[in-house]
Tab-separated table of C-alpha atoms in Angstrom:
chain	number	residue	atom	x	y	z
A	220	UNK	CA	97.242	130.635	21.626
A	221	UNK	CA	97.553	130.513	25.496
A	222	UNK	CA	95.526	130.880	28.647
A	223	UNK	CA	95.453	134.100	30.160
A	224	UNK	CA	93.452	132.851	33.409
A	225	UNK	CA	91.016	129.700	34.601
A	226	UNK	CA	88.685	129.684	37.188
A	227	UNK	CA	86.443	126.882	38.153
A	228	UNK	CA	84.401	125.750	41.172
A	229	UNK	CA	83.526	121.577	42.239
A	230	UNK	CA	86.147	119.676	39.965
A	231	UNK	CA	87.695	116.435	41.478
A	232	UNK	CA	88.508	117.466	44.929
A	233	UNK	CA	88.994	121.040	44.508
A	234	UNK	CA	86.089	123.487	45.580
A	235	UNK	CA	87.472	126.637	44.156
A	236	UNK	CA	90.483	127.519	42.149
A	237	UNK	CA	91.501	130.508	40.510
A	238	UNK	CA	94.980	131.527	38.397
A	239	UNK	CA	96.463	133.329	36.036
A	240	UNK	CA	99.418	132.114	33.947
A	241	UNK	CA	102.374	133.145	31.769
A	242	UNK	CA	101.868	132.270	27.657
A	243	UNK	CA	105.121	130.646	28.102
A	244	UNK	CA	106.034	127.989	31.000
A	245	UNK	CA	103.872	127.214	33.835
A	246	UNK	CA	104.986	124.635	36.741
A	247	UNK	CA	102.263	123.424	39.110
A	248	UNK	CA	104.218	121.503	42.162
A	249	UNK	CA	102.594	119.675	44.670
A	250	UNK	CA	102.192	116.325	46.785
A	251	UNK	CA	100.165	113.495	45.073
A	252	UNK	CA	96.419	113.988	45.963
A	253	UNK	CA	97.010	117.657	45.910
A	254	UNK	CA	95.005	118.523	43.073
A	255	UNK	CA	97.141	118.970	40.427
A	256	UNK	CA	96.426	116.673	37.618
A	257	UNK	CA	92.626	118.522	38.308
A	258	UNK	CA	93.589	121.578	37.353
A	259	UNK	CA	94.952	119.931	33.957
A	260	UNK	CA	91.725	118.143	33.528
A	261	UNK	CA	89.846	121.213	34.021
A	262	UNK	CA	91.380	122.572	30.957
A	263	UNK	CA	90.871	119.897	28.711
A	264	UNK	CA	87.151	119.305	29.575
A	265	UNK	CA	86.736	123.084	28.950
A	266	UNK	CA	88.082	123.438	25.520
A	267	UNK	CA	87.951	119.749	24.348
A	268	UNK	CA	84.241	119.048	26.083
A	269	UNK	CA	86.119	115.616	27.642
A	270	UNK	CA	88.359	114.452	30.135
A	271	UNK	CA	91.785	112.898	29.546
A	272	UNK	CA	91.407	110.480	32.421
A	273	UNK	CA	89.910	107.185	30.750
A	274	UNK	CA	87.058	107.490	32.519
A	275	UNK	CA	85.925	110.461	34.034
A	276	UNK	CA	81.738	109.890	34.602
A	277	UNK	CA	80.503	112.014	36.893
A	278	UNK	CA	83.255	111.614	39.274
A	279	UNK	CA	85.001	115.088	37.818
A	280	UNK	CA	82.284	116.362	39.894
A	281	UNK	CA	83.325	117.273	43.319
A	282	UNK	CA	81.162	114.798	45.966
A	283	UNK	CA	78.284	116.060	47.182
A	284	UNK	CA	78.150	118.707	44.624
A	285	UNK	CA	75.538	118.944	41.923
A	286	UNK	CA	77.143	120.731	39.307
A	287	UNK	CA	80.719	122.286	38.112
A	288	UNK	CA	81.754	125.073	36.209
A	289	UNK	CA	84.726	126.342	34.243
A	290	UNK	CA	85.485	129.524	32.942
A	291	UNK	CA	88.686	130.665	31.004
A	292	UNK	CA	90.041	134.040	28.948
A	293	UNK	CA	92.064	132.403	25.774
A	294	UNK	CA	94.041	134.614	23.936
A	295	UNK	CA	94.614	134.017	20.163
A	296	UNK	CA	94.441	136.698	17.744
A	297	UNK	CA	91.830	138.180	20.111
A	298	UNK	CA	91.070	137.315	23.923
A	299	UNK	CA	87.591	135.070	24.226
A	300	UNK	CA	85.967	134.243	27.241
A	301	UNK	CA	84.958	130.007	27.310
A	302	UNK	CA	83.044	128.924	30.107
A	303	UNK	CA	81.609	125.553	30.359
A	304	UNK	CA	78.490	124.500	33.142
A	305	UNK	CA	78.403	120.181	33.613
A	306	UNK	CA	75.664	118.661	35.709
A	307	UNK	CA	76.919	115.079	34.917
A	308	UNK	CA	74.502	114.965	32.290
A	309	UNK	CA	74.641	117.703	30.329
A	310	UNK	CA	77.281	120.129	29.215
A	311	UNK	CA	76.500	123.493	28.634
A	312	UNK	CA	79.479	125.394	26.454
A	313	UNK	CA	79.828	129.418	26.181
A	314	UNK	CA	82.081	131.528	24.082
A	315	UNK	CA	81.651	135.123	25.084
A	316	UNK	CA	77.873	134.391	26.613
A	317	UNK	CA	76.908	132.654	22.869
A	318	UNK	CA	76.204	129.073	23.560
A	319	UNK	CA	78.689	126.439	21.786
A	320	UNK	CA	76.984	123.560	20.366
A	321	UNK	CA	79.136	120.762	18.929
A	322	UNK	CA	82.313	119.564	19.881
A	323	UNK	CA	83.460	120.285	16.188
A	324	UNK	CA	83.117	124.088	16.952
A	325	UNK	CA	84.375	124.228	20.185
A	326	UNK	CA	87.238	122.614	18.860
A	327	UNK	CA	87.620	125.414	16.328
A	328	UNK	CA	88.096	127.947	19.173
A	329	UNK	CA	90.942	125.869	20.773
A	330	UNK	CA	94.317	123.749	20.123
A	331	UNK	CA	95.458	121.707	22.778
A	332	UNK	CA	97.503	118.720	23.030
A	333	UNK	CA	97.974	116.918	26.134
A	334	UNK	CA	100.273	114.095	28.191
A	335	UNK	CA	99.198	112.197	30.711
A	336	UNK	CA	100.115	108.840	32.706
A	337	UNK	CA	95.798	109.311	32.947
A	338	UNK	CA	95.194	108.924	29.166
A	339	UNK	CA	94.650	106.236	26.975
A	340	UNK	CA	98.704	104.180	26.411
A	341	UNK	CA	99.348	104.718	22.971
A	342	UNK	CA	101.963	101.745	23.276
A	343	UNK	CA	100.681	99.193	25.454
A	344	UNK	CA	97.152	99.452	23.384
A	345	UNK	CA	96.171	97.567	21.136
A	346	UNK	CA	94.979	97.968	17.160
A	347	UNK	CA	91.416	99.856	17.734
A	348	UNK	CA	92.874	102.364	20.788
A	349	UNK	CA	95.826	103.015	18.241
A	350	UNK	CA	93.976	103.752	15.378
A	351	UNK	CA	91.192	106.208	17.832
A	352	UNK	CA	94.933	108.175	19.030
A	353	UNK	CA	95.766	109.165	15.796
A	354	UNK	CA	92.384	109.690	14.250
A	355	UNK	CA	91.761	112.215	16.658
A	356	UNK	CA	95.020	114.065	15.721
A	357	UNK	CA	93.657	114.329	12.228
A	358	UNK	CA	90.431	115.824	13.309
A	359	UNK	CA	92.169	118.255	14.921
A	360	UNK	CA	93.318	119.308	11.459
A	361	UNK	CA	90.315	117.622	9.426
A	362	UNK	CA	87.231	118.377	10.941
A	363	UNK	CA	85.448	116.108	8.468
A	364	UNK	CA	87.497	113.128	9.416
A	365	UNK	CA	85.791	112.438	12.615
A	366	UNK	CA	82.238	112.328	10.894
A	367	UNK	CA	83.767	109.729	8.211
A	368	UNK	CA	84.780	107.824	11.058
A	369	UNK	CA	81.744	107.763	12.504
A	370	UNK	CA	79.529	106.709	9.860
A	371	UNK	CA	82.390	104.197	8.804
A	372	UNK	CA	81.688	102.488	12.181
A	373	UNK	CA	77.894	102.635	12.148
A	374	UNK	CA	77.722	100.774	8.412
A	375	UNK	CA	80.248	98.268	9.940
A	376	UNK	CA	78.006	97.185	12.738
A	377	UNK	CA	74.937	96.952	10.146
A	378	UNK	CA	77.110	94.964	7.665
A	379	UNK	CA	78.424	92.837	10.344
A	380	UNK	CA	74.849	92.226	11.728
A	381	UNK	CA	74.016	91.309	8.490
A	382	UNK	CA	76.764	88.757	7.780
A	383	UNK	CA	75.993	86.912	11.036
A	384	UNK	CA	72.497	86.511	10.375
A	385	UNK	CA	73.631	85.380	6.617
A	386	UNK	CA	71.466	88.067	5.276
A	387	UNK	CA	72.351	90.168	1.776
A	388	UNK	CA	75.021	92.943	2.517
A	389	UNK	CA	74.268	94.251	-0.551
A	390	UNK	CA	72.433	97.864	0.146
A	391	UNK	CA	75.338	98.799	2.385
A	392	UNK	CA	78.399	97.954	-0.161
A	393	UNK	CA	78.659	100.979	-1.935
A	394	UNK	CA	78.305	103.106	1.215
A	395	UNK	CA	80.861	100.794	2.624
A	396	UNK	CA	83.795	101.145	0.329
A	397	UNK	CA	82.955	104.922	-0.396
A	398	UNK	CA	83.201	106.123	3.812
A	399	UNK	CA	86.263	103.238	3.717
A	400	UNK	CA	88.215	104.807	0.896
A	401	UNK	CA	87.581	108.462	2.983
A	402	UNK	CA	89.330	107.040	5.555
A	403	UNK	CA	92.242	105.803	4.117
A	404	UNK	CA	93.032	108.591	1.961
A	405	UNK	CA	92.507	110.958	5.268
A	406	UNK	CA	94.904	108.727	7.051
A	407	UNK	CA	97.443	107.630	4.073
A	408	UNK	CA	98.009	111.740	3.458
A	409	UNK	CA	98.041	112.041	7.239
A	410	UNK	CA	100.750	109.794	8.299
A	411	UNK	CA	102.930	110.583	4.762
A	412	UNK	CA	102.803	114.091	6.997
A	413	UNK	CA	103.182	113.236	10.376
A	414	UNK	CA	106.422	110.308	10.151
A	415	UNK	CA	108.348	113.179	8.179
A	416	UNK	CA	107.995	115.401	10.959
A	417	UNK	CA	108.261	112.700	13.249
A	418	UNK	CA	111.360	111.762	12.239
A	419	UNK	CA	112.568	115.643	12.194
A	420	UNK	CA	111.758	116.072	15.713
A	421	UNK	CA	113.944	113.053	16.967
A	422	UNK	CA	116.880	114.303	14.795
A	423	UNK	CA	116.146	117.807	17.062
A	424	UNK	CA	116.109	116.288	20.231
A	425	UNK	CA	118.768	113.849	19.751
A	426	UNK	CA	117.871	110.809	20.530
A	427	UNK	CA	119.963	108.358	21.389
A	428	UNK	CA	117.862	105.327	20.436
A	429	UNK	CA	115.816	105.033	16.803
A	430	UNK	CA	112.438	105.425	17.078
A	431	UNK	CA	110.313	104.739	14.089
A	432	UNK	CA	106.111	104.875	13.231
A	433	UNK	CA	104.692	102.372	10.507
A	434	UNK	CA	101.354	102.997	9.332
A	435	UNK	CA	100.015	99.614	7.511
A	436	UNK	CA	97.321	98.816	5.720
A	437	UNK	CA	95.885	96.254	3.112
A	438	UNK	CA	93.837	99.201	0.952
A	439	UNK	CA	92.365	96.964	-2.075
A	440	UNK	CA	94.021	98.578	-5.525
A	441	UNK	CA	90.350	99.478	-6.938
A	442	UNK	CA	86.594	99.761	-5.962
A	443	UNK	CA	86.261	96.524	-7.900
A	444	UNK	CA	88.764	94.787	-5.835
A	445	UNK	CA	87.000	96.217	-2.471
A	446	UNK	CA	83.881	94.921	-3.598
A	447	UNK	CA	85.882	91.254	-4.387
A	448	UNK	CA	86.858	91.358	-1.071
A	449	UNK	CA	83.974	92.264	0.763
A	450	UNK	CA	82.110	89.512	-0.998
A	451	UNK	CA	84.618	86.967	0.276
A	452	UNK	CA	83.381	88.072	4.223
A	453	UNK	CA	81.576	85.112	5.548
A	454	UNK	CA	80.733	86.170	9.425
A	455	UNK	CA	82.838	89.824	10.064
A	456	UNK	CA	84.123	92.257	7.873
A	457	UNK	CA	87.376	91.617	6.986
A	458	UNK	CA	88.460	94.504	4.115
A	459	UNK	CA	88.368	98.042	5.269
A	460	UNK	CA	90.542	101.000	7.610
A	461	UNK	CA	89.096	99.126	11.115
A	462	UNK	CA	91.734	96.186	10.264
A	463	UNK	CA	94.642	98.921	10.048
A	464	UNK	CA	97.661	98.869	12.165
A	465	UNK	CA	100.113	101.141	13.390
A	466	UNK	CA	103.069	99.729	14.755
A	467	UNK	CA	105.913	101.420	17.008
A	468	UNK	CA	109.468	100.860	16.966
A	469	UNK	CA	112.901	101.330	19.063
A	470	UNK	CA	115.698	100.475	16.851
A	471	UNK	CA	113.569	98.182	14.377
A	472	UNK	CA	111.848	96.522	17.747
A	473	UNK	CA	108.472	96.714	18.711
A	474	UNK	CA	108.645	99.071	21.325
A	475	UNK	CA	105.779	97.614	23.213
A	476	UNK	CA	108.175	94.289	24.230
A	477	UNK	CA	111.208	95.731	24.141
A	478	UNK	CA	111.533	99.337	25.338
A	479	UNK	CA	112.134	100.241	28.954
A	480	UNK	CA	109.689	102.396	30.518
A	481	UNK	CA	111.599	105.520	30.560
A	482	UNK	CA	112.428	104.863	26.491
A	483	UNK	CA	108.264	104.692	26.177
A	484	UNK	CA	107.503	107.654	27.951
A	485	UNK	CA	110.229	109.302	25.418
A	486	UNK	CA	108.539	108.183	22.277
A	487	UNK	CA	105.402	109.735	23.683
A	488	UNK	CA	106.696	112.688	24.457
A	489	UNK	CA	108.070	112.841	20.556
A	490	UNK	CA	104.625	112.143	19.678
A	491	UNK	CA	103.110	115.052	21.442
A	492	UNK	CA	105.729	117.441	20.052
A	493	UNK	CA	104.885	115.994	16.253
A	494	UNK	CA	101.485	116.626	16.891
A	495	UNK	CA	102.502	120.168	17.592
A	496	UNK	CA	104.526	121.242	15.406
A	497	UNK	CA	101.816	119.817	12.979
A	498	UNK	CA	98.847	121.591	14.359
A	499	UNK	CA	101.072	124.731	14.411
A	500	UNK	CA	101.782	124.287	10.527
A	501	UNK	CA	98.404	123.415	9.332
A	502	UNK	CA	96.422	125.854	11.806
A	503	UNK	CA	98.958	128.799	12.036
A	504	UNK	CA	98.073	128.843	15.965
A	505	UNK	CA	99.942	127.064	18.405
A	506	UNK	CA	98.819	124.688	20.476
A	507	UNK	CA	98.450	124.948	24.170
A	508	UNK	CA	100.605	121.901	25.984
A	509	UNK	CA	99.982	120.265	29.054
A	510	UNK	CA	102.431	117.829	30.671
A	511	UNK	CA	101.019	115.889	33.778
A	512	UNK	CA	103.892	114.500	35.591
A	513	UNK	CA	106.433	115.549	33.667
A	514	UNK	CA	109.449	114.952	35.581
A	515	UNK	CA	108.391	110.977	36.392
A	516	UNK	CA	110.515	108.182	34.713
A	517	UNK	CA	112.591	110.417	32.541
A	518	UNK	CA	116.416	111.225	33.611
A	519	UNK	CA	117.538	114.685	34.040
A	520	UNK	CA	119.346	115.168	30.520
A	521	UNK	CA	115.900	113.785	28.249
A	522	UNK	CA	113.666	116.013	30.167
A	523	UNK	CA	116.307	119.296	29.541
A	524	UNK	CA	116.009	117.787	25.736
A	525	UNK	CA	112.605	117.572	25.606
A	526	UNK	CA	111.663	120.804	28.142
A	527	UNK	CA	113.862	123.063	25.869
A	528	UNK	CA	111.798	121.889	23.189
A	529	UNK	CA	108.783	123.146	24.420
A	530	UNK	CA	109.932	126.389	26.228
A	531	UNK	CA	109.083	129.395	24.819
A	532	UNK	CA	107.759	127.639	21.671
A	533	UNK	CA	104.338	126.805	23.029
A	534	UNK	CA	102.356	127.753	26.567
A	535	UNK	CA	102.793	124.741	28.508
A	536	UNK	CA	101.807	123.674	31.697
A	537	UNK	CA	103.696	121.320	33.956
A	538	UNK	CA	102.977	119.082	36.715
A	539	UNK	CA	105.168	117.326	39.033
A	540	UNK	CA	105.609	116.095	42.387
A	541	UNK	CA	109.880	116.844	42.199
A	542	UNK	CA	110.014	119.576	44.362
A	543	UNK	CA	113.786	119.448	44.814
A	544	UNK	CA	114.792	117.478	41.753
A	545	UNK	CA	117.730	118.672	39.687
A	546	UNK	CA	116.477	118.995	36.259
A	547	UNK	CA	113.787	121.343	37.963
A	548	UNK	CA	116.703	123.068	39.564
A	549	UNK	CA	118.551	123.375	36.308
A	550	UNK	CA	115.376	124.572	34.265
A	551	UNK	CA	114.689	127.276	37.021
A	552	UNK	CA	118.086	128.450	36.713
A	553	UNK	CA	118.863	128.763	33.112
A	554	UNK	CA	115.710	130.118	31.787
A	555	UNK	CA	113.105	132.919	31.734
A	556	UNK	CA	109.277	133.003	31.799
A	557	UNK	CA	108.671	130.684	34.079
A	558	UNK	CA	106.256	130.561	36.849
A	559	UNK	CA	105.887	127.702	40.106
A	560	UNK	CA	103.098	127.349	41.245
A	561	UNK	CA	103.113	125.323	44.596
A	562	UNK	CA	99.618	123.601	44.965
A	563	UNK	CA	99.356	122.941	48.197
């Protein structure tokens, strides 16, 4: 799957923009302010219906602008024409002129996987923000997952309501443990999955340091023992997938306290090209990749390892600010299918 060619009009500071780009390697080079983590975001809100940035409101909207709109040609097995209208209300969402309307099926039409100092920090987070990075990697792949989650996190607030009033919990038990165990066996298969191939990519790359994903969680052994436990809850739930962790390691330390910030922004990167090759297995599509200041933090010999990863495997679109750095001098020179793009 790539991007053949986006247009859009009123996003972030830009009035109009209009490009077309290569299925393989795309560079977009400019000063900061210039736009160019925009054009990124324009992307994602089209064929995600969100924004990367943690909080995007209606400040994606240009100022003093009422409305945006987006429009793309995607080509998979067929070219499709997506074209999104916002008003900072209400998102309107077209495939070929036919109106979109969930995020489940527009999600359906497109893989992307993104990387941005903008997003959500899967390391410095804590337990909750963890747990919401790699749910939505398994909704990429499960569909269903995201509606388990959802009605998992309704019950909970009802039960917990109920527990600090000292009211009976008893209609929502069943209901409980049933969307719980859903969970957990999405996410037990999930990460069985995702640390293999986790674990392959760092071998690929060659790593210098050990990097290392543990999934934990305290799933009771039977429904019986769930309902034990959940009968021991005096004023929160205490039993169930919200009180999973996922912890991160560099060489058997939490990463978190004891990785530099370059060493971080590597195990991120290793995490974005899991989740691709994983979305490529499962989906038989690949992904489209976008890399928002790509260059920052990184020396010049990780970001050849991790650039000639991605080249030619996947589209991918770059940003940086390194207009005369070496590793972009050394990628321009010894490779093909790549176009700069300077966004003045």
């Amino acid at each position: 799957m790539f991007i053949k060619n986006i247009s859009f009009l009123n996003v972030r500071k830009i009035s109009q923009y209009n490009e077309n780009f290569l299925p393989e390697t795309n560079i977009i080079i400019g000063p900061n302010g210039s736009g160019k983590t925009s054009i990124l975001e324009a992307i994602c809100f089209l064929t995600t219906g969100k924004s990367f940035r943690k909080k995007h409101a209606q400040s994606i909207i240009k100022k003093g602008e009422k409305e945006l709109q987006i429009q793309a040609k995607i080509i998979n097995k067929e070219e499709k024409k997506l074209r999104l209208v916002y008003g900072g209300k209400k998102k309107q969402i077209y495939k070929n002129n036919k109106i979109i309307k969930t995020t489940t099926s527009l999600l359906k039409e497109t893989s992307l996987i993104y990387a941005s100092p903008e997003e959500v920090d899967i390391i410095e987070e804590y337990r909750k923000e963890k747990q919401q990075y790699f749910d939505k990697i398994i909704f990429k792949i499960n569909p269903e997952h995201i509606q388990n989650i959802k009605e998992y996190n309704k019950i909970l607030l009802y039960r917990n309501a109920l527990l600090e009033q000292k009211m009976s919990t008893l209609p929502w038990e069943d209901k409980t443990i049933d969307l719980g165990i859903k969970v957990w066996k999405k996410r037990t298969a999930f990460f069985k999955e995702f640390i293999i191939k986790f674990n392959e990519t760092q071998k690929r790359i060659k790593t210098l340091q050990n990097y290392k994903i543990e999934y934990k969680k305290k799933e009771p052994t039977s429904v019986q023992n769930y309902k034990t436990e959940l009968k021991g809850d005096q004023k929160k739930t205490e039993t169930g997938p919200h009180k999973d962790n996922i912890e991160l390691y560099l060489d058997n330390e939490k990463i978190k306290e004891h990785g530099s910030q370059g060493e971080k922004k590597i195990l991120k990167y290793i995490l974005k090209i899991t989740e691709a090759e994983l979305i490529q297995q499962t989906k038989k599509e690949q992904p489209i990749i976008l890399l928002d200041d790509f260059f920052s933090k990184l020396d010049n010999e990780n970001i050849m390892k991790i650039f000639s990863y991605f080249h030619c495997k996947f589209q991918v679109i770059i940003t940086t600010t390194n207009t005369n750095d070496q590793a972009l001098k050394n990628i321009r020179k010894n490779n093909k299918e790549i176009k700069i793009f300077n966004n003045k």
